[in-house]
PDB file of C-alpha atoms in Angstrom:
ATOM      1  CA  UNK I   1      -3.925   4.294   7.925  1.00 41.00           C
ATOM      2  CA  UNK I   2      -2.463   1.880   6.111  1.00 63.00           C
ATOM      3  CA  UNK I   3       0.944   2.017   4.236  1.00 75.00           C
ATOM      4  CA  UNK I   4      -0.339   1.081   0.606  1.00 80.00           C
ATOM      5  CA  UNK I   5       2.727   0.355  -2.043  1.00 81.00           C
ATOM      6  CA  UNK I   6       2.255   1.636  -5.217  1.00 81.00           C
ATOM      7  CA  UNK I   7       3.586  -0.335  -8.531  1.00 77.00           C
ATOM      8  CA  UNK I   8       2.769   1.865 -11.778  1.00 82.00           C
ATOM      9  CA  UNK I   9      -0.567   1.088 -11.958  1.00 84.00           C
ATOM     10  CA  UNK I  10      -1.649  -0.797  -8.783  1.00 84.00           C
ATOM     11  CA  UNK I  11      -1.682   0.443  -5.529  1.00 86.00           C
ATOM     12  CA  UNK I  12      -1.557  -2.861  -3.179  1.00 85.00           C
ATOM     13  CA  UNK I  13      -1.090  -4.212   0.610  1.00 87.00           C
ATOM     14  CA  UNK I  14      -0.606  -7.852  -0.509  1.00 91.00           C
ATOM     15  CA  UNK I  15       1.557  -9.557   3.163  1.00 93.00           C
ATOM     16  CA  UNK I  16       2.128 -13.234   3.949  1.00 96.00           C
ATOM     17  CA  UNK I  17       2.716 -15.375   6.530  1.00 95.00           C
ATOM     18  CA  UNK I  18       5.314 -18.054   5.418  1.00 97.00           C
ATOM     19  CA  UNK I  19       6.734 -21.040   7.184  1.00 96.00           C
ATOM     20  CA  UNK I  20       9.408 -23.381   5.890  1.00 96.00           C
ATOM     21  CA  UNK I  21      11.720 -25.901   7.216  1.00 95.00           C
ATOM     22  CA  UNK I  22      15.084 -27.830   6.412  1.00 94.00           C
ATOM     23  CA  UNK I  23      15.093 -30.691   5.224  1.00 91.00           C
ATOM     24  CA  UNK I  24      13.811 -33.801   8.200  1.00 86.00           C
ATOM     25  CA  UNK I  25      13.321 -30.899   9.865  1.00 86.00           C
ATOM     26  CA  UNK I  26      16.800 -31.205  11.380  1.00 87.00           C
ATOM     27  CA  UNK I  27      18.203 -27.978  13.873  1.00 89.00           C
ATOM     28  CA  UNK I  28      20.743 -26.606  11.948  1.00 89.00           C
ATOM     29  CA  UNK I  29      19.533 -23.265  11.559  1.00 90.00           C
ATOM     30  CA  UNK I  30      21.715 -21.704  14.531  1.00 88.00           C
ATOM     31  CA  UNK I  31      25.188 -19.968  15.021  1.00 90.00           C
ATOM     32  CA  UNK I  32      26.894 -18.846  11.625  1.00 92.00           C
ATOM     33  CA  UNK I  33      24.194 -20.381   9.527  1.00 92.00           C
ATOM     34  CA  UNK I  34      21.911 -17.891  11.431  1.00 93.00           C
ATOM     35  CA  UNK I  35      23.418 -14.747  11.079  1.00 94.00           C
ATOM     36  CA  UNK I  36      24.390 -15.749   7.086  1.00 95.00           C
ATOM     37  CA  UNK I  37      20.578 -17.068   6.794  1.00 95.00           C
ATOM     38  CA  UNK I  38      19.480 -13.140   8.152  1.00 95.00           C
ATOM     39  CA  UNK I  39      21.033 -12.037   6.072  1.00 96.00           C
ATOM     40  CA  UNK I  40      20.761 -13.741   2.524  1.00 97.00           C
ATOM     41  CA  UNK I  41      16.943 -14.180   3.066  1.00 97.00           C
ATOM     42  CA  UNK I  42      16.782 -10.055   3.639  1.00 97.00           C
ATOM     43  CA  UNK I  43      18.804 -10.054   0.387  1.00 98.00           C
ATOM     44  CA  UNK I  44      16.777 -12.264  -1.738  1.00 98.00           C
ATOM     45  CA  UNK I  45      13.701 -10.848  -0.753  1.00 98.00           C
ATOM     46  CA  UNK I  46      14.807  -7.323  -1.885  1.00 97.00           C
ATOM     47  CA  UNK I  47      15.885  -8.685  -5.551  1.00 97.00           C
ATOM     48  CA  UNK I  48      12.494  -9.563  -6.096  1.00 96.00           C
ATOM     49  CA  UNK I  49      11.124  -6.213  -4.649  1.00 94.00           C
ATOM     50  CA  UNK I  50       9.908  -8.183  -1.550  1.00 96.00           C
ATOM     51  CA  UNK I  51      10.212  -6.599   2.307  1.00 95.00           C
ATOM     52  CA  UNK I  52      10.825  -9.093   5.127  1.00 96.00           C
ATOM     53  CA  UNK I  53       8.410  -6.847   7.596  1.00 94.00           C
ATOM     54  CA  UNK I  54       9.182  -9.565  10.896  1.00 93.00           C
ATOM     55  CA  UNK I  55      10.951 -12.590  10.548  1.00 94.00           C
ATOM     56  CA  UNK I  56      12.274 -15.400  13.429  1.00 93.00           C
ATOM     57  CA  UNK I  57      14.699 -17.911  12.790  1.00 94.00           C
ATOM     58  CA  UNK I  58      14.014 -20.929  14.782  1.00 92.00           C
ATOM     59  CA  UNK I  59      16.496 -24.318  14.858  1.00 92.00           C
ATOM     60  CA  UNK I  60      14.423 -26.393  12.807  1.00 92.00           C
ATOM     61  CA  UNK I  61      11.738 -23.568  10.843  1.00 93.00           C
ATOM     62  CA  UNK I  62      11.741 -19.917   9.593  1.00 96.00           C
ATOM     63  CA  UNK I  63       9.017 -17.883  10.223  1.00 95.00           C
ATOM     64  CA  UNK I  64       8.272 -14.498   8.106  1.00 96.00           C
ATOM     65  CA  UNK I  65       5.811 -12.200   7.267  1.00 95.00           C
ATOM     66  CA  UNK I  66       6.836 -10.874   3.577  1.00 97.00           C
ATOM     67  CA  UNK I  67       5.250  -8.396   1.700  1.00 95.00           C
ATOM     68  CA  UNK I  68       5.517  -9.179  -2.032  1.00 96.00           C
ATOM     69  CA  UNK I  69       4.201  -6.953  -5.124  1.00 94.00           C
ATOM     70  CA  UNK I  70       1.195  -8.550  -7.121  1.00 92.00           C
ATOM     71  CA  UNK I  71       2.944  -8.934 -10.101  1.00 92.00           C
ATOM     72  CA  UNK I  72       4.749 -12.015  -8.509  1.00 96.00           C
ATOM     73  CA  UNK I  73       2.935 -15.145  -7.193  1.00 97.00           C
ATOM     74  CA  UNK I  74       3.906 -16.454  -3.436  1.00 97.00           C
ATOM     75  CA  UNK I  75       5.189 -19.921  -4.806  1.00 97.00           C
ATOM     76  CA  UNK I  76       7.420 -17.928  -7.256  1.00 98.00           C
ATOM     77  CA  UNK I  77       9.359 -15.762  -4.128  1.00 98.00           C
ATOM     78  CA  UNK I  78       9.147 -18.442  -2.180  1.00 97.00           C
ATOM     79  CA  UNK I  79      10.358 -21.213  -4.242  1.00 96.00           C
ATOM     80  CA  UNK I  80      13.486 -18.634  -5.579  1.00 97.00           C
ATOM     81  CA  UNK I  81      14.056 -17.623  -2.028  1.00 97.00           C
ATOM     82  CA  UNK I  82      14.745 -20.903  -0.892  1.00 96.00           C
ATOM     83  CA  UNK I  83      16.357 -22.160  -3.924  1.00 93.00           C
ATOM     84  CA  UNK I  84      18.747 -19.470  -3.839  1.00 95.00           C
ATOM     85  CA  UNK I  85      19.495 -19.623   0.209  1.00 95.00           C
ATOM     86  CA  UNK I  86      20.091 -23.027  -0.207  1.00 92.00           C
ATOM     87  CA  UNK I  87      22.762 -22.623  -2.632  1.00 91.00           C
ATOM     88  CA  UNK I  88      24.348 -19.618  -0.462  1.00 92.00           C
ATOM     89  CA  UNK I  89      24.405 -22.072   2.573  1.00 91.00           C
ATOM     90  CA  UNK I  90      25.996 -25.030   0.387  1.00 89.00           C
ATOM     91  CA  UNK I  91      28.848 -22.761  -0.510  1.00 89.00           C
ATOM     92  CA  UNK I  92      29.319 -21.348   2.457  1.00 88.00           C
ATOM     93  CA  UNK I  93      28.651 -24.183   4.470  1.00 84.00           C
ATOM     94  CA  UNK I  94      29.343 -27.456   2.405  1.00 75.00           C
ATOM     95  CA  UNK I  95      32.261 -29.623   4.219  1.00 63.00           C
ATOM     96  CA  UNK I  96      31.833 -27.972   7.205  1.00 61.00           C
ATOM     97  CA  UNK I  97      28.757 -30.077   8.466  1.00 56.00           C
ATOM     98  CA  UNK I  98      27.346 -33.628   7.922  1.00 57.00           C
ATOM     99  CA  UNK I  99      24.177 -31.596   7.201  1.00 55.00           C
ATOM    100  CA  UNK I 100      25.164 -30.195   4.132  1.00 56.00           C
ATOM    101  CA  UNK I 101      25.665 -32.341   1.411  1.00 54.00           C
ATOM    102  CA  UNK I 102      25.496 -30.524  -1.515  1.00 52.00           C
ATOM    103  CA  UNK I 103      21.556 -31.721  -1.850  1.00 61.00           C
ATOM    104  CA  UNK I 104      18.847 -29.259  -1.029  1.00 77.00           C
ATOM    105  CA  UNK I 105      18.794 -27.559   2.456  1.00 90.00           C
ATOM    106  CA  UNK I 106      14.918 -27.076   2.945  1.00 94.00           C
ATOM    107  CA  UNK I 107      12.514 -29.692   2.627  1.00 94.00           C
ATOM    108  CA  UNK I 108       9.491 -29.424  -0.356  1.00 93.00           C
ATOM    109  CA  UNK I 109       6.954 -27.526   0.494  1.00 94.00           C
ATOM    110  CA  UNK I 110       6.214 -24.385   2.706  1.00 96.00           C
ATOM    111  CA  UNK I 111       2.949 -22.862   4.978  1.00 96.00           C
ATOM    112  CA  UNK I 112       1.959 -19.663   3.276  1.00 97.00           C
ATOM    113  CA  UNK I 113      -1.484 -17.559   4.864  1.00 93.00           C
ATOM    114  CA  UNK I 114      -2.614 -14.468   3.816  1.00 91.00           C
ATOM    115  CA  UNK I 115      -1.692 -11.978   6.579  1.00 86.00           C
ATOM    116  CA  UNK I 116      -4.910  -9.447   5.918  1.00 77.00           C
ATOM    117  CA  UNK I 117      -5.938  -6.653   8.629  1.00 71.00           C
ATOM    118  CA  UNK I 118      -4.729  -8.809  11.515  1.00 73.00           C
ATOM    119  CA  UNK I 119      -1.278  -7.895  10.623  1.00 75.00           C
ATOM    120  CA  UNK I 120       0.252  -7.181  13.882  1.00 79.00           C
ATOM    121  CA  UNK I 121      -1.197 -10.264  15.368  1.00 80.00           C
ATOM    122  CA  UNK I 122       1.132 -12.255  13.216  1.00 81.00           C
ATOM    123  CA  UNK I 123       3.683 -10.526  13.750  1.00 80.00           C
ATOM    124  CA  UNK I 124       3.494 -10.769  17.238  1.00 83.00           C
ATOM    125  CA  UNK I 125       2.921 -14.222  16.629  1.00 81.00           C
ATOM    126  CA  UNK I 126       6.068 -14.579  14.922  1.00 82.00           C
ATOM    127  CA  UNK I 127       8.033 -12.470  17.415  1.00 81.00           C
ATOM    128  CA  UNK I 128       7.171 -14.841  20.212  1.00 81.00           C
ATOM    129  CA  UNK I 129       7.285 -18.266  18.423  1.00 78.00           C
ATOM    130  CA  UNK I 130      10.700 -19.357  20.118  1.00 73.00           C
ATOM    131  CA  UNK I 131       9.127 -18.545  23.324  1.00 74.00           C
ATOM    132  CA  UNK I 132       6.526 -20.520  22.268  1.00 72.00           C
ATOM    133  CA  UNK I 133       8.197 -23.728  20.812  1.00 72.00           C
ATOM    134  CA  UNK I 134      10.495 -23.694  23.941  1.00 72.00           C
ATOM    135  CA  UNK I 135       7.427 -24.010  26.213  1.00 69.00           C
ATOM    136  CA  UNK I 136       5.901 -26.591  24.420  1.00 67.00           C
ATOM    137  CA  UNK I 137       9.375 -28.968  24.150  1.00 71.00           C
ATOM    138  CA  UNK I 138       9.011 -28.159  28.167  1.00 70.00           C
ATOM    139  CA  UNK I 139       5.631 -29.900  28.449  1.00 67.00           C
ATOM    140  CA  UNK I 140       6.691 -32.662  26.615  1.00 65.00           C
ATOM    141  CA  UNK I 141       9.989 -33.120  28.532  1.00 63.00           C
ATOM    142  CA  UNK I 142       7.402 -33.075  31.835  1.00 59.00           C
ATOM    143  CA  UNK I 143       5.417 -36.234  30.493  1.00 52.00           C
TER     144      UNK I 143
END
């Protein structure tokens, strides 16, 4: 069975799979900017009565499979979620690193796909994507 939400009149299932990257899709996303990145992007996600069910950062993307309520639209969460990390990591961050210049941290845009009843293969997907990303900058190292 499958764990329905319930809003006051809607009972939904409505979970995402959403990829976004900094900005020239530089790797910066590692060390303290990690663990304050888990963090905030947990955070954000709750204000908007959003669950993070997996998530993966990765050096130079983040991966997550969210689950938000129907009442907001996926550009809305996604657009305030990075909006508002990207201020967190600026004021943090901001001196610290060439990388962080006060101008936006991610890059325009974002990969959104509706998640559906093959749930738990993208989250297994997103579990493993490291594993995966490292074994392809192998093969291209072996050229």
């Amino acid at each position: 069975m499958r764990d329905y939400q319930s809003l006051t009149h809607t009972t939904w299932d409505c979970k995402y799979h959403v990829v976004f990257i900094p900005k020239r899709r530089k790797k910066v996303i590692f060390g303290m900017i990690r663990k304050h990145l888990e963090k905030v992007l947990r955070e954000l996600a709750e204000q908007k009565n959003c669950q993070i069910v997996e998530g993966h950062l990765v050096p130079d993307h983040v991966h997550m499979c969210i689950s938000i309520p129907p009442k907001y639209s996926v550009s809305y969460v996604v657009g305030y979620i990075k909006a508002k990390s990207a201020i967190s990591i600026a004021r943090k961050f901001m001196g610290r690193s060439r990388n962080f210049t006060g101008k936006s941290f991610w890059a325009r845009g974002y990969f959104v796909s509706t998640v559906g009843l093959d749930e738990e293969m993208v989250r297994e997907y997103i579990r493993h994507q490291e594993k995966e990303d490292e074994h392809y900058d192998q093969l291209k190292l072996g050229m």
